[in-house]
mmCIF file of C-alpha atoms in Angstrom:
data_model
loop_
_atom_site.group_PDB
_atom_site.id
_atom_site.type_symbol
_atom_site.label_atom_id
_atom_site.label_comp_id
_atom_site.label_asym_id
_atom_site.label_seq_id
_atom_site.Cartn_x
_atom_site.Cartn_y
_atom_site.Cartn_z
ATOM 1 C CA UNK A 192 0.167 -0.377 -0.317
ATOM 2 C CA UNK A 193 1.202 3.350 -0.296
ATOM 3 C CA UNK A 194 1.981 5.032 2.084
ATOM 4 C CA UNK A 195 0.552 9.110 2.087
ATOM 5 C CA UNK A 196 3.098 11.633 3.710
ATOM 6 C CA UNK A 197 0.452 13.754 6.382
ATOM 7 C CA UNK A 198 0.383 17.611 7.038
ATOM 8 C CA UNK A 199 0.867 18.692 10.844
ATOM 9 C CA UNK A 200 -3.009 19.637 10.495
ATOM 10 C CA UNK A 201 -2.904 15.535 9.888
ATOM 11 C CA UNK A 202 -4.022 16.169 6.080
ATOM 12 C CA UNK A 203 -2.919 14.168 3.376
ATOM 13 C CA UNK A 204 0.043 15.648 0.829
ATOM 14 C CA UNK A 205 0.469 14.206 -2.481
ATOM 15 C CA UNK A 206 3.902 14.720 -4.429
ATOM 16 C CA UNK A 207 3.769 16.475 -7.614
ATOM 17 C CA UNK A 208 2.787 12.523 -9.364
ATOM 18 C CA UNK A 209 0.123 11.894 -6.871
ATOM 19 C CA UNK A 210 -1.905 14.775 -7.453
ATOM 20 C CA UNK A 211 -1.404 14.369 -11.164
ATOM 21 C CA UNK A 212 -3.395 10.867 -10.806
ATOM 22 C CA UNK A 213 -5.898 12.066 -8.751
ATOM 23 C CA UNK A 214 -6.523 15.163 -10.422
ATOM 24 C CA UNK A 215 -6.801 12.854 -14.399
ATOM 25 C CA UNK A 216 -3.517 14.714 -15.399
ATOM 26 C CA UNK A 217 0.072 14.737 -16.122
ATOM 27 C CA UNK A 218 2.759 15.247 -14.271
ATOM 28 C CA UNK A 219 3.926 17.527 -16.788
ATOM 29 C CA UNK A 220 0.898 19.346 -16.841
ATOM 30 C CA UNK A 221 1.177 19.863 -13.049
ATOM 31 C CA UNK A 222 4.229 20.674 -12.716
ATOM 32 C CA UNK A 223 4.007 23.373 -15.726
ATOM 33 C CA UNK A 224 1.123 25.218 -13.418
ATOM 34 C CA UNK A 225 3.438 24.598 -10.367
ATOM 35 C CA UNK A 226 5.725 26.577 -12.042
ATOM 36 C CA UNK A 227 3.899 29.146 -12.812
ATOM 37 C CA UNK A 228 2.533 29.321 -9.481
ATOM 38 C CA UNK A 229 -0.984 28.462 -9.885
ATOM 39 C CA UNK A 230 -1.210 25.665 -7.447
ATOM 40 C CA UNK A 231 -0.415 25.854 -3.951
ATOM 41 C CA UNK A 232 2.155 23.817 -2.299
ATOM 42 C CA UNK A 233 1.357 22.796 0.966
ATOM 43 C CA UNK A 234 4.755 21.287 2.200
ATOM 44 C CA UNK A 235 8.430 20.472 1.243
ATOM 45 C CA UNK A 236 9.865 16.915 1.491
ATOM 46 C CA UNK A 237 12.886 16.640 3.988
ATOM 47 C CA UNK A 238 14.668 16.410 -0.357
ATOM 48 C CA UNK A 239 13.299 19.350 -1.587
ATOM 49 C CA UNK A 240 10.266 18.205 -3.186
ATOM 50 C CA UNK A 241 7.141 19.646 -3.508
ATOM 51 C CA UNK A 242 3.963 18.466 -1.679
ATOM 52 C CA UNK A 243 -0.038 19.395 -2.080
ATOM 53 C CA UNK A 244 -2.481 18.933 -0.062
ATOM 54 C CA UNK A 245 -6.552 19.417 -0.966
ATOM 55 C CA UNK A 246 -6.261 22.891 -1.943
ATOM 56 C CA UNK A 247 -4.256 22.127 -4.704
ATOM 57 C CA UNK A 248 -6.588 19.498 -5.779
ATOM 58 C CA UNK A 249 -9.326 21.758 -6.028
ATOM 59 C CA UNK A 250 -7.733 24.305 -7.715
ATOM 60 C CA UNK A 251 -6.188 22.191 -10.171
ATOM 61 C CA UNK A 252 -9.398 21.597 -10.897
ATOM 62 C CA UNK A 253 -10.738 24.558 -11.484
ATOM 63 C CA UNK A 254 -8.009 25.050 -13.941
ATOM 64 C CA UNK A 255 -8.381 22.111 -16.268
ATOM 65 C CA UNK A 256 -12.582 23.515 -16.157
ATOM 66 C CA UNK A 257 -11.396 26.811 -17.529
ATOM 67 C CA UNK A 258 -9.251 25.579 -19.953
ATOM 68 C CA UNK A 259 -11.562 23.189 -21.339
ATOM 69 C CA UNK A 260 -13.805 26.157 -22.030
ATOM 70 C CA UNK A 261 -10.324 28.048 -23.909
ATOM 71 C CA UNK A 262 -9.563 30.527 -21.291
ATOM 72 C CA UNK A 263 -5.945 31.777 -22.377
ATOM 73 C CA UNK A 264 -3.636 31.498 -19.181
ATOM 74 C CA UNK A 265 -3.940 35.189 -17.923
ATOM 75 C CA UNK A 266 -7.496 35.087 -17.953
ATOM 76 C CA UNK A 267 -7.229 32.181 -15.400
ATOM 77 C CA UNK A 268 -4.436 33.948 -13.351
ATOM 78 C CA UNK A 269 -6.488 36.820 -13.290
ATOM 79 C CA UNK A 270 -10.147 35.016 -12.158
ATOM 80 C CA UNK A 271 -7.800 32.522 -9.635
ATOM 81 C CA UNK A 272 -5.992 35.971 -7.792
ATOM 82 C CA UNK A 273 -9.242 37.522 -7.540
ATOM 83 C CA UNK A 274 -11.110 34.538 -5.154
ATOM 84 C CA UNK A 275 -13.395 37.101 -3.482
ATOM 85 C CA UNK A 276 -15.070 38.046 -5.754
ATOM 86 C CA UNK A 277 -14.212 34.393 -8.833
ATOM 87 C CA UNK A 278 -17.760 35.001 -9.914
ATOM 88 C CA UNK A 279 -17.646 37.979 -11.738
ATOM 89 C CA UNK A 280 -14.349 37.136 -12.899
ATOM 90 C CA UNK A 281 -15.566 34.795 -14.420
ATOM 91 C CA UNK A 282 -18.322 35.613 -16.037
ATOM 92 C CA UNK A 283 -16.097 38.475 -17.417
ATOM 93 C CA UNK A 284 -13.902 36.378 -18.937
ATOM 94 C CA UNK A 285 -16.677 33.506 -20.281
ATOM 95 C CA UNK A 286 -18.332 36.807 -22.443
ATOM 96 C CA UNK A 287 -14.491 38.339 -23.570
ATOM 97 C CA UNK A 288 -14.521 34.633 -24.844
ATOM 98 C CA UNK A 289 -18.026 33.764 -25.857
ATOM 99 C CA UNK A 290 -17.318 37.280 -28.030
ATOM 100 C CA UNK A 291 -13.669 36.437 -29.467
ATOM 101 C CA UNK A 292 -15.377 33.169 -30.684
ATOM 102 C CA UNK A 293 -17.899 34.779 -32.250
ATOM 103 C CA UNK A 294 -15.361 37.008 -33.812
ATOM 104 C CA UNK A 295 -13.682 33.413 -34.807
ATOM 105 C CA UNK A 296 -17.021 32.468 -36.070
ATOM 106 C CA UNK A 297 -17.554 35.236 -37.784
ATOM 107 C CA UNK A 298 -14.196 34.445 -39.948
ATOM 108 C CA UNK A 299 -14.770 30.875 -40.844
ATOM 109 C CA UNK A 300 -18.205 31.669 -42.007
ATOM 110 C CA UNK A 301 -17.393 33.911 -44.658
ATOM 111 C CA UNK A 302 -13.925 31.557 -45.435
ATOM 112 C CA UNK A 303 -16.556 29.541 -46.053
ATOM 113 C CA UNK A 304 -18.316 31.035 -48.336
ATOM 114 C CA UNK A 305 -15.848 32.321 -50.266
ATOM 115 C CA UNK A 306 -14.234 28.389 -50.423
ATOM 116 C CA UNK A 307 -18.165 27.338 -51.963
ATOM 117 C CA UNK A 308 -17.931 30.629 -54.432
ATOM 118 C CA UNK A 309 -14.887 28.970 -55.803
ATOM 119 C CA UNK A 310 -15.522 25.638 -55.751
ATOM 120 C CA UNK A 311 -19.332 26.131 -57.311
ATOM 121 C CA UNK A 312 -17.646 28.619 -60.201
ATOM 122 C CA UNK A 313 -17.223 27.689 -64.059
ATOM 123 C CA UNK A 314 -13.739 26.726 -64.088
ATOM 124 C CA UNK A 315 -12.765 29.700 -66.399
ATOM 125 C CA UNK A 316 -13.715 31.931 -64.063
ATOM 126 C CA UNK A 317 -11.667 30.401 -60.678
ATOM 127 C CA UNK A 318 -8.703 32.151 -61.501
ATOM 128 C CA UNK A 319 -10.327 35.288 -61.275
ATOM 129 C CA UNK A 320 -12.461 34.803 -58.658
ATOM 130 C CA UNK A 321 -9.800 34.428 -56.338
ATOM 131 C CA UNK A 322 -8.007 37.196 -57.707
ATOM 132 C CA UNK A 323 -10.847 39.095 -56.918
ATOM 133 C CA UNK A 324 -11.470 37.465 -52.886
ATOM 134 C CA UNK A 325 -8.246 37.728 -52.255
ATOM 135 C CA UNK A 326 -8.346 41.976 -52.066
ATOM 136 C CA UNK A 327 -10.727 40.386 -49.480
ATOM 137 C CA UNK A 328 -9.745 40.075 -45.590
ATOM 138 C CA UNK A 329 -12.343 37.435 -43.135
ATOM 139 C CA UNK A 330 -15.034 39.113 -42.378
ATOM 140 C CA UNK A 331 -14.313 41.975 -44.820
ATOM 141 C CA UNK A 332 -13.035 45.670 -44.062
ATOM 142 C CA UNK A 333 -15.995 48.070 -44.718
ATOM 143 C CA UNK A 334 -12.654 50.891 -44.896
ATOM 144 C CA UNK A 335 -12.375 50.855 -48.751
ATOM 145 C CA UNK A 336 -16.548 51.935 -48.971
ATOM 146 C CA UNK A 337 -16.113 54.763 -46.145
ATOM 147 C CA UNK A 338 -13.208 55.959 -48.166
ATOM 148 C CA UNK A 339 -14.947 55.989 -51.049
ATOM 149 C CA UNK A 340 -17.725 57.775 -50.093
ATOM 150 C CA UNK A 341 -15.705 60.417 -48.351
ATOM 151 C CA UNK A 342 -13.953 61.364 -51.084
ATOM 152 C CA UNK A 343 -17.638 61.675 -52.672
ATOM 153 C CA UNK A 344 -19.331 64.144 -50.162
ATOM 154 C CA UNK A 345 -18.337 67.484 -50.339
ATOM 155 C CA UNK A 346 -15.166 68.494 -48.248
ATOM 156 C CA UNK A 347 -15.351 69.971 -44.346
ATOM 157 C CA UNK A 348 -18.231 68.998 -44.744
ATOM 158 C CA UNK A 349 -19.477 68.257 -40.377
ATOM 159 C CA UNK A 350 -17.909 64.838 -39.374
ATOM 160 C CA UNK A 351 -21.950 64.343 -37.439
ATOM 161 C CA UNK A 352 -23.424 64.129 -40.715
ATOM 162 C CA UNK A 353 -20.839 62.367 -42.669
ATOM 163 C CA UNK A 354 -20.941 59.268 -40.253
ATOM 164 C CA UNK A 355 -24.845 59.154 -40.451
ATOM 165 C CA UNK A 356 -24.630 58.802 -44.414
ATOM 166 C CA UNK A 357 -22.213 56.460 -43.968
ATOM 167 C CA UNK A 358 -24.173 54.279 -41.635
ATOM 168 C CA UNK A 359 -27.079 53.889 -44.830
ATOM 169 C CA UNK A 360 -24.628 53.647 -47.491
ATOM 170 C CA UNK A 361 -22.614 51.783 -46.354
ATOM 171 C CA UNK A 362 -23.848 47.915 -46.049
ATOM 172 C CA UNK A 363 -22.794 45.822 -43.139
ATOM 173 C CA UNK A 364 -21.242 42.339 -43.944
ATOM 174 C CA UNK A 365 -23.705 39.388 -42.850
ATOM 175 C CA UNK A 366 -22.527 37.408 -40.357
ATOM 176 C CA UNK A 367 -23.658 34.497 -41.815
ATOM 177 C CA UNK A 368 -23.578 35.161 -45.547
ATOM 178 C CA UNK A 369 -24.556 32.904 -49.072
ATOM 179 C CA UNK A 370 -21.612 32.830 -51.184
ATOM 180 C CA UNK A 371 -23.881 35.623 -53.366
ATOM 181 C CA UNK A 372 -23.099 37.871 -50.812
ATOM 182 C CA UNK A 373 -19.949 37.390 -50.723
ATOM 183 C CA UNK A 374 -19.101 37.683 -54.308
ATOM 184 C CA UNK A 375 -21.225 41.012 -54.331
ATOM 185 C CA UNK A 376 -19.093 42.654 -51.094
ATOM 186 C CA UNK A 377 -15.663 41.817 -52.853
ATOM 187 C CA UNK A 378 -16.887 43.124 -56.114
ATOM 188 C CA UNK A 379 -18.070 46.304 -54.584
ATOM 189 C CA UNK A 380 -15.059 46.335 -52.932
ATOM 190 C CA UNK A 381 -13.279 46.500 -55.791
ATOM 191 C CA UNK A 382 -15.036 49.004 -57.951
ATOM 192 C CA UNK A 383 -14.906 51.847 -54.500
ATOM 193 C CA UNK A 384 -11.341 51.264 -54.213
ATOM 194 C CA UNK A 385 -10.121 51.295 -57.689
ATOM 195 C CA UNK A 386 -8.611 54.779 -58.834
ATOM 196 C CA UNK A 387 -11.311 57.272 -60.048
ATOM 197 C CA UNK A 388 -10.901 59.458 -63.443
ATOM 198 C CA UNK A 389 -8.988 62.492 -62.484
ATOM 199 C CA UNK A 390 -8.044 61.685 -58.968
ATOM 200 C CA UNK A 391 -12.081 62.231 -57.495
ATOM 201 C CA UNK A 392 -15.014 60.766 -58.165
ATOM 202 C CA UNK A 393 -18.012 62.964 -60.418
ATOM 203 C CA UNK A 394 -20.078 64.942 -57.731
ATOM 204 C CA UNK A 395 -23.651 66.643 -58.181
ATOM 205 C CA UNK A 396 -24.409 70.028 -58.968
ATOM 206 C CA UNK A 397 -26.010 70.532 -55.337
ATOM 207 C CA UNK A 398 -22.734 69.487 -52.915
ATOM 208 C CA UNK A 399 -21.134 72.970 -55.473
ATOM 209 C CA UNK A 400 -24.225 74.946 -54.596
ATOM 210 C CA UNK A 401 -24.381 73.404 -50.973
ATOM 211 C CA UNK A 402 -21.724 73.689 -49.454
ATOM 212 C CA UNK A 403 -20.510 71.647 -46.662
ATOM 213 C CA UNK A 404 -23.276 72.902 -44.000
ATOM 214 C CA UNK A 405 -26.172 72.704 -46.948
ATOM 215 C CA UNK A 406 -24.624 69.420 -47.987
ATOM 216 C CA UNK A 407 -25.276 67.686 -44.075
ATOM 217 C CA UNK A 408 -29.176 69.486 -44.099
ATOM 218 C CA UNK A 409 -28.987 68.309 -47.695
ATOM 219 C CA UNK A 410 -28.378 64.803 -46.672
ATOM 220 C CA UNK A 411 -30.266 64.739 -43.658
ATOM 221 C CA UNK A 412 -33.592 65.427 -45.099
ATOM 222 C CA UNK A 413 -32.993 63.087 -47.938
ATOM 223 C CA UNK A 414 -32.360 60.365 -45.441
ATOM 224 C CA UNK A 415 -35.955 61.301 -43.715
ATOM 225 C CA UNK A 416 -37.590 61.270 -47.306
ATOM 226 C CA UNK A 417 -35.871 57.599 -48.204
ATOM 227 C CA UNK A 418 -37.129 56.509 -44.513
ATOM 228 C CA UNK A 419 -39.949 57.760 -45.580
ATOM 229 C CA UNK A 420 -39.951 55.522 -49.120
ATOM 230 C CA UNK A 421 -38.986 52.067 -47.819
ATOM 231 C CA UNK A 422 -42.351 50.745 -46.508
ATOM 232 C CA UNK A 423 -43.041 51.777 -50.516
ATOM 233 C CA UNK A 424 -40.008 50.268 -51.331
ATOM 234 C CA UNK A 425 -40.839 46.263 -49.071
ATOM 235 C CA UNK A 426 -44.647 46.587 -50.800
ATOM 236 C CA UNK A 427 -43.413 46.694 -53.993
ATOM 237 C CA UNK A 428 -45.927 49.703 -54.277
ATOM 238 C CA UNK A 429 -45.469 51.672 -57.513
ATOM 239 C CA UNK A 430 -43.797 56.004 -57.063
ATOM 240 C CA UNK A 431 -46.103 58.490 -55.988
ATOM 241 C CA UNK A 432 -46.898 61.717 -54.603
ATOM 242 C CA UNK A 433 -47.180 61.845 -51.069
ATOM 243 C CA UNK A 434 -45.387 62.471 -48.244
ATOM 244 C CA UNK A 435 -41.892 61.114 -48.826
ATOM 245 C CA UNK A 436 -41.926 63.162 -52.365
ATOM 246 C CA UNK A 437 -42.522 66.044 -50.564
ATOM 247 C CA UNK A 438 -39.241 65.715 -48.121
ATOM 248 C CA UNK A 439 -37.341 64.288 -50.633
ATOM 249 C CA UNK A 440 -38.198 67.777 -52.643
ATOM 250 C CA UNK A 441 -37.471 69.953 -49.635
ATOM 251 C CA UNK A 442 -33.809 68.702 -48.839
ATOM 252 C CA UNK A 443 -33.204 69.762 -52.356
ATOM 253 C CA UNK A 444 -35.306 73.099 -52.324
ATOM 254 C CA UNK A 445 -33.451 73.908 -49.085
ATOM 255 C CA UNK A 446 -29.716 73.054 -50.752
ATOM 256 C CA UNK A 447 -31.140 75.223 -53.717
ATOM 257 C CA UNK A 448 -32.462 78.151 -51.173
ATOM 258 C CA UNK A 449 -35.317 77.800 -52.920
ATOM 259 C CA UNK A 450 -38.809 76.766 -52.386
ATOM 260 C CA UNK A 451 -41.479 73.788 -53.089
ATOM 261 C CA UNK A 452 -43.276 74.697 -56.136
ATOM 262 C CA UNK A 453 -44.091 73.523 -59.910
ATOM 263 C CA UNK A 454 -41.435 75.016 -62.016
ATOM 264 C CA UNK A 455 -38.700 73.824 -59.213
ATOM 265 C CA UNK A 456 -40.233 70.669 -59.725
ATOM 266 C CA UNK A 457 -40.106 70.652 -63.175
ATOM 267 C CA UNK A 458 -36.094 71.726 -62.725
ATOM 268 C CA UNK A 459 -35.087 69.498 -59.864
ATOM 269 C CA UNK A 460 -35.914 66.540 -62.196
ATOM 270 C CA UNK A 461 -33.817 67.535 -65.169
ATOM 271 C CA UNK A 462 -31.391 68.250 -62.804
ATOM 272 C CA UNK A 463 -31.228 65.232 -60.969
ATOM 273 C CA UNK A 464 -31.796 63.071 -64.565
ATOM 274 C CA UNK A 465 -28.036 64.925 -65.865
ATOM 275 C CA UNK A 466 -26.359 64.373 -61.943
ATOM 276 C CA UNK A 467 -23.655 61.708 -62.114
ATOM 277 C CA UNK A 468 -24.862 58.364 -61.177
ATOM 278 C CA UNK A 469 -24.063 55.331 -58.332
ATOM 279 C CA UNK A 470 -26.061 52.640 -59.719
ATOM 280 C CA UNK A 471 -23.551 50.167 -59.727
ATOM 281 C CA UNK A 472 -23.114 50.106 -56.680
ATOM 282 C CA UNK A 473 -26.649 50.226 -55.007
ATOM 283 C CA UNK A 474 -26.683 47.052 -57.027
ATOM 284 C CA UNK A 475 -24.086 45.960 -55.210
ATOM 285 C CA UNK A 476 -25.096 47.244 -51.944
ATOM 286 C CA UNK A 477 -28.860 45.772 -52.262
ATOM 287 C CA UNK A 478 -26.872 41.957 -53.601
ATOM 288 C CA UNK A 479 -24.822 42.244 -49.754
ATOM 289 C CA UNK A 480 -28.187 43.063 -47.238
ATOM 290 C CA UNK A 481 -30.123 40.733 -49.710
ATOM 291 C CA UNK A 482 -29.706 36.671 -49.465
ATOM 292 C CA UNK A 483 -31.014 34.302 -52.618
ATOM 293 C CA UNK A 484 -34.736 33.914 -52.048
ATOM 294 C CA UNK A 485 -35.525 36.998 -49.963
ATOM 295 C CA UNK A 486 -37.053 40.169 -50.147
ATOM 296 C CA UNK A 487 -34.592 43.223 -51.319
ATOM 297 C CA UNK A 488 -34.157 45.376 -48.864
ATOM 298 C CA UNK A 489 -34.198 49.342 -49.618
ATOM 299 C CA UNK A 490 -31.318 51.083 -50.068
ATOM 300 C CA UNK A 491 -30.844 54.994 -50.445
ATOM 301 C CA UNK A 492 -29.699 53.712 -53.960
ATOM 302 C CA UNK A 493 -33.256 52.531 -54.805
ATOM 303 C CA UNK A 494 -35.373 55.299 -52.137
ATOM 304 C CA UNK A 495 -33.922 57.551 -54.454
ATOM 305 C CA UNK A 496 -34.513 55.719 -57.523
ATOM 306 C CA UNK A 497 -37.886 55.270 -56.698
ATOM 307 C CA UNK A 498 -38.153 59.076 -55.468
ATOM 308 C CA UNK A 499 -37.037 60.444 -58.811
ATOM 309 C CA UNK A 500 -39.876 58.439 -60.694
ATOM 310 C CA UNK A 501 -42.333 59.792 -58.125
ATOM 311 C CA UNK A 502 -41.166 63.087 -58.788
ATOM 312 C CA UNK A 503 -41.371 62.500 -62.746
ATOM 313 C CA UNK A 504 -44.649 60.756 -62.418
ATOM 314 C CA UNK A 505 -45.972 64.485 -59.898
ATOM 315 C CA UNK A 506 -44.725 66.267 -63.114
ATOM 316 C CA UNK A 507 -46.511 64.580 -65.978
ATOM 317 C CA UNK A 508 -50.059 64.984 -63.816
ATOM 318 C CA UNK A 509 -49.268 69.023 -62.970
ATOM 319 C CA UNK A 510 -49.215 69.243 -66.270
#
């Protein structure tokens, strides 16, 4: 029978090997945690060997449970050092790890969808798709899209107004993308990252007329009009005059320092038809937001199209 050493308090003391056996761990593991200062020694033998008591066994079991949750050693150390609030420390550590795992899962889902995209396309297209996808991180960054719009917006536009516009103009990558959404985002990324002829995107006339401050008011008014138009788009209603169109025209009337009159509406329709269009951007943005078979989600581009058509109809009816 194995002889168990007793401490002065008559509690059994174990060697590293005996502690490892009781915990179902390896001696190497016990020695590592002991060297890290995570396992309390109860005593030393006459030969200088470590001896451990029941608290070390409990501590070792807790460490192994925390490692089973894939918590890193620094987090485990913080939990063990905060014994008076171990519940709170453990909750914080678990929450942090859950956030990390969520990010890792999102990365894996994007990579999986990208692999399906390459595997399922015609062989002649694979090289091109690989080049296109090589420009994306997993999950992809929206920074190129934001830079594209910052270069398009009037210089010195207030930061808050710019942030509000980017919130609606830049589509967020879905957490569980379909391969078609990955392809749309990759194309959107390539489009916005490509250099513009002349170094700057063509801008609408209203930017020059309104200036930075006026443009902020313009886009705030347009955002409200787009929100009012969105339910009509979701229900696939034909463009028609109403509250959404009135808000749309009012935003431009303010930027042009004019009033909403029949003459202004006619001149606005002509101005808008002559402005540069970003149809391809909004087409791809809608594809990013909408999985196959889903109902298309309204974008500022589709809402603007609907409101322009409503304006043309209104002008036609007034004539």
